[in-house]
mmCIF file of C-alpha atoms in Angstrom:
data_model
loop_
_atom_site.group_PDB
_atom_site.id
_atom_site.type_symbol
_atom_site.label_atom_id
_atom_site.label_comp_id
_atom_site.label_asym_id
_atom_site.label_seq_id
_atom_site.Cartn_x
_atom_site.Cartn_y
_atom_site.Cartn_z
ATOM 1 C CA GLY R 20 76.986 93.011 101.893
ATOM 2 C CA LEU R 21 79.752 93.540 99.560
ATOM 3 C CA GLU R 22 80.444 97.185 100.407
ATOM 4 C CA HIS R 23 80.755 95.957 104.204
ATOM 5 C CA LEU R 24 83.020 93.225 103.235
ATOM 6 C CA LEU R 25 85.309 95.643 101.290
ATOM 7 C CA LYS R 26 85.331 98.049 104.074
ATOM 8 C CA ASN R 27 86.066 95.291 106.635
ATOM 9 C CA ILE R 28 89.018 94.051 104.480
ATOM 10 C CA GLU R 29 90.184 97.695 104.150
ATOM 11 C CA TYR R 30 90.154 98.109 107.795
ATOM 12 C CA LEU R 31 91.786 94.832 108.757
ATOM 13 C CA SER R 32 94.660 95.580 105.993
ATOM 14 C CA THR R 33 95.349 99.255 106.777
ATOM 15 C CA VAL R 34 94.253 100.122 110.212
ATOM 16 C CA GLN R 35 93.745 97.168 112.355
ATOM 17 C CA LEU R 36 97.270 95.853 112.704
ATOM 18 C CA SER R 37 99.037 99.411 113.137
ATOM 19 C CA HIS R 38 98.365 103.042 113.416
ATOM 20 C CA VAL R 39 100.755 103.265 110.361
ATOM 21 C CA PRO R 40 98.751 102.074 107.256
ATOM 22 C CA ILE R 41 101.928 100.978 105.311
ATOM 23 C CA ILE R 42 102.951 98.760 108.281
ATOM 24 C CA GLY R 43 99.371 97.335 108.615
ATOM 25 C CA PHE R 44 99.203 96.696 104.978
ATOM 26 C CA VAL R 45 102.662 94.970 104.854
ATOM 27 C CA LEU R 46 101.492 92.827 107.899
ATOM 28 C CA PHE R 47 98.274 91.885 106.250
ATOM 29 C CA GLY R 48 100.253 90.988 102.972
ATOM 30 C CA LEU R 49 102.521 88.867 105.159
ATOM 31 C CA SER R 50 99.436 86.995 106.638
ATOM 32 C CA LEU R 51 98.201 86.410 102.913
ATOM 33 C CA LEU R 52 101.594 84.996 102.063
ATOM 34 C CA GLY R 53 101.311 82.803 105.269
ATOM 35 C CA VAL R 54 98.047 81.507 103.953
ATOM 36 C CA GLY R 55 99.694 80.503 100.799
ATOM 37 C CA VAL R 56 102.734 78.926 102.612
ATOM 38 C CA LEU R 57 100.251 76.827 104.675
ATOM 39 C CA TRP R 58 98.294 76.006 101.739
ATOM 40 C CA SER R 59 101.383 74.565 100.034
ATOM 41 C CA GLU R 60 102.191 72.612 103.010
ATOM 42 C CA SER R 61 98.772 71.362 104.225
ATOM 43 C CA ARG R 62 95.503 71.991 102.409
ATOM 44 C CA ARG R 63 93.542 70.440 105.116
ATOM 45 C CA LEU R 64 95.080 72.539 107.979
ATOM 46 C CA THR R 65 94.681 75.662 105.778
ATOM 47 C CA GLY R 66 91.041 74.952 105.257
ATOM 48 C CA LEU R 67 90.400 74.209 109.160
ATOM 49 C CA THR R 68 92.224 77.470 110.022
ATOM 50 C CA LEU R 69 90.594 79.595 107.448
ATOM 51 C CA LEU R 70 87.054 78.393 108.027
ATOM 52 C CA PHE R 71 86.238 80.334 111.077
ATOM 53 C CA PRO R 72 87.910 83.662 109.985
ATOM 54 C CA LEU R 73 86.301 83.715 106.540
ATOM 55 C CA LEU R 74 82.893 82.656 107.842
ATOM 56 C CA TYR R 75 83.169 85.342 110.697
ATOM 57 C CA LEU R 76 84.155 88.009 108.190
ATOM 58 C CA LEU R 77 81.274 87.107 105.959
ATOM 59 C CA LEU R 78 78.859 87.196 108.831
ATOM 60 C CA MET R 79 80.267 90.673 109.869
ATOM 61 C CA SER R 80 79.891 91.883 106.592
ATOM 62 C CA LEU R 81 76.134 91.007 106.373
ATOM 63 C CA GLN R 82 75.475 93.232 109.381
ATOM 64 C CA ARG R 83 73.761 96.500 109.040
ATOM 65 C CA ALA R 84 76.346 98.287 111.021
ATOM 66 C CA MET R 85 80.001 97.971 110.810
ATOM 67 C CA LEU R 86 81.465 97.630 114.413
ATOM 68 C CA ILE R 87 85.179 97.334 113.948
ATOM 69 C CA ARG R 88 85.677 96.098 117.432
ATOM 70 C CA ASN R 89 83.815 92.935 116.296
ATOM 71 C CA LEU R 90 86.787 92.367 113.962
ATOM 72 C CA LEU R 91 89.336 91.955 116.800
ATOM 73 C CA ILE R 92 88.727 88.340 116.983
ATOM 74 C CA LEU R 93 90.513 87.907 113.507
ATOM 75 C CA VAL R 94 93.606 89.371 114.638
ATOM 76 C CA PRO R 95 95.192 86.264 116.303
ATOM 77 C CA PHE R 96 94.628 84.470 112.910
ATOM 78 C CA ILE R 97 96.134 87.312 110.943
ATOM 79 C CA ALA R 98 99.073 87.312 113.355
ATOM 80 C CA VAL R 99 99.672 83.579 113.029
ATOM 81 C CA TYR R 100 99.587 83.619 109.191
ATOM 82 C CA ALA R 101 102.138 86.500 109.294
ATOM 83 C CA GLY R 102 104.174 84.683 111.617
ATOM 84 C CA ILE R 103 104.047 81.679 109.211
ATOM 85 C CA SER R 104 105.294 83.780 106.388
ATOM 86 C CA ILE R 105 108.076 85.507 108.365
ATOM 87 C CA GLY R 106 109.254 81.930 109.509
ATOM 88 C CA TRP R 107 109.219 80.913 105.807
ATOM 89 C CA LEU R 108 110.983 83.934 104.645
ATOM 90 C CA TRP R 109 113.751 83.241 107.357
ATOM 91 C CA ASP R 110 114.074 79.559 106.312
ATOM 92 C CA LYS R 111 114.190 80.674 102.473
ATOM 93 C CA PHE R 112 116.863 83.467 102.898
ATOM 94 C CA SER R 113 119.839 81.846 104.566
ATOM 95 C CA HIS R 114 122.162 84.898 103.709
ATOM 96 C CA THR R 115 122.986 86.832 106.791
ATOM 97 C CA ILE R 116 122.179 90.134 105.324
ATOM 98 C CA LEU R 117 118.720 89.084 104.018
ATOM 99 C CA ARG R 118 118.075 87.524 107.764
ATOM 100 C CA GLY R 119 119.220 90.869 109.117
ATOM 101 C CA ILE R 120 116.761 92.865 107.046
ATOM 102 C CA ILE R 121 113.974 90.644 108.125
ATOM 103 C CA ALA R 122 115.048 90.899 111.839
ATOM 104 C CA LEU R 123 115.424 94.716 111.588
ATOM 105 C CA PHE R 124 111.945 94.858 109.911
ATOM 106 C CA LEU R 125 110.463 93.038 112.735
ATOM 107 C CA ILE R 126 112.088 95.119 115.417
ATOM 108 C CA VAL R 127 111.079 98.304 113.734
ATOM 109 C CA VAL R 128 107.410 97.203 113.256
ATOM 110 C CA LEU R 129 107.036 95.828 116.725
ATOM 111 C CA SER R 130 108.918 98.851 118.324
ATOM 112 C CA VAL R 131 106.449 101.363 116.466
ATOM 113 C CA ASN R 132 103.473 99.412 117.441
ATOM 114 C CA ALA R 133 104.561 99.015 120.977
ATOM 115 C CA LEU R 134 105.247 102.760 121.508
ATOM 116 C CA TRP R 135 101.793 103.557 120.012
ATOM 117 C CA LEU R 136 100.106 101.147 122.275
ATOM 118 C CA ILE R 137 101.858 102.561 125.184
ATOM 119 C CA PHE R 138 101.020 105.963 124.271
ATOM 120 C CA SER R 139 97.248 105.008 123.543
ATOM 121 C CA ALA R 140 97.114 103.311 126.882
ATOM 122 C CA GLY R 141 98.330 106.539 128.688
ATOM 123 C CA THR R 142 95.641 108.608 127.012
ATOM 124 C CA ILE R 143 92.975 106.403 128.397
ATOM 125 C CA ALA R 144 94.423 106.254 131.837
ATOM 126 C CA ASN R 145 94.731 110.093 131.970
ATOM 127 C CA ARG R 146 91.309 110.775 130.383
ATOM 128 C CA GLN R 147 89.321 113.213 132.277
ATOM 129 C CA PRO R 148 85.735 113.575 130.964
ATOM 130 C CA SER R 149 85.724 117.259 131.949
ATOM 131 C CA SER R 150 88.674 117.917 129.830
ATOM 132 C CA TYR R 151 86.671 117.185 126.659
ATOM 133 C CA LEU R 152 83.906 119.622 127.404
ATOM 134 C CA PRO R 153 85.707 122.675 125.838
ATOM 135 C CA ASP R 154 86.319 120.621 122.691
ATOM 136 C CA VAL R 155 82.812 119.608 122.486
ATOM 137 C CA HIS R 156 81.660 123.362 123.093
ATOM 138 C CA GLU R 157 84.119 124.350 120.265
ATOM 139 C CA TRP R 158 82.954 121.730 117.987
ATOM 140 C CA VAL R 159 79.346 122.458 118.339
ATOM 141 C CA ALA R 160 79.975 126.140 118.041
ATOM 142 C CA GLN R 161 81.867 125.637 114.779
ATOM 143 C CA TYR R 162 78.894 124.069 113.015
ATOM 144 C CA PRO R 163 75.834 126.237 114.091
ATOM 145 C CA ASP R 164 73.703 125.000 111.137
ATOM 146 C CA LEU R 165 73.700 121.605 112.735
ATOM 147 C CA THR R 166 71.491 120.654 115.860
ATOM 148 C CA TYR R 167 73.066 118.346 118.177
ATOM 149 C CA TYR R 168 71.414 115.882 120.540
ATOM 150 C CA ALA R 169 72.979 115.968 124.116
ATOM 151 C CA SER R 170 71.893 114.116 127.136
ATOM 152 C CA THR R 171 70.791 115.846 130.282
ATOM 153 C CA GLN R 172 74.104 114.916 131.831
ATOM 154 C CA VAL R 173 76.150 116.454 128.990
ATOM 155 C CA GLN R 174 74.070 119.494 128.956
ATOM 156 C CA ILE R 175 74.631 120.096 132.790
ATOM 157 C CA ALA R 176 78.285 119.349 132.290
ATOM 158 C CA LEU R 177 78.397 122.012 129.413
ATOM 159 C CA GLY R 178 77.068 124.552 131.892
ATOM 160 C CA ASP R 179 75.120 127.800 131.669
ATOM 161 C CA GLU R 180 76.546 128.787 128.341
ATOM 162 C CA LEU R 181 74.787 126.172 126.271
ATOM 163 C CA PRO R 182 74.925 126.602 122.490
ATOM 164 C CA LYS R 183 71.672 127.252 120.833
ATOM 165 C CA ASN R 184 72.208 124.300 118.483
ATOM 166 C CA ILE R 185 72.226 121.684 121.231
ATOM 167 C CA THR R 186 68.854 119.971 121.897
ATOM 168 C CA SER R 187 67.525 117.283 124.230
ATOM 169 C CA ASP R 188 64.915 116.361 121.705
ATOM 170 C CA LEU R 189 66.382 113.508 119.548
ATOM 171 C CA SER R 190 63.670 114.013 116.899
ATOM 172 C CA ILE R 191 65.001 117.291 115.738
ATOM 173 C CA ALA R 192 68.706 116.654 116.043
ATOM 174 C CA ASP R 193 70.818 116.341 112.982
#
């Protein structure tokens, strides 16, 4: 309901577009400006292009669980609207210095996001499941008052020194 809608909007506006919240917020703000620019140029086109994202956001907000990967489909719409607003700003400010600021902003934002994506992709490619086992063991040991469910495979992977607060019985796990 409303709580999911607000959480979805919060995610889209501060996390989805960049790992740096202020960059995500600015890009989301640019997309809202883009909607306004498009609205002033063509209400029909704005209505057509907003229909799907708004209905989809509403549908996702009515779900019992918030799965953020389901919001990925909205990113192209946000990007197009942000692009419309950047184009509008470019046309509005013909002064060289202002256009330089817009270009510098785009270069910085795209570079920061690209570097983060490259780094993130590298962590996925180099992921070794066994490298996470010490972290799991440490986490579980840190919170001995909680009982954790672990599958048989995870229990085998953790080895002989299985913490006492790990169980294979889902009904008693916290």
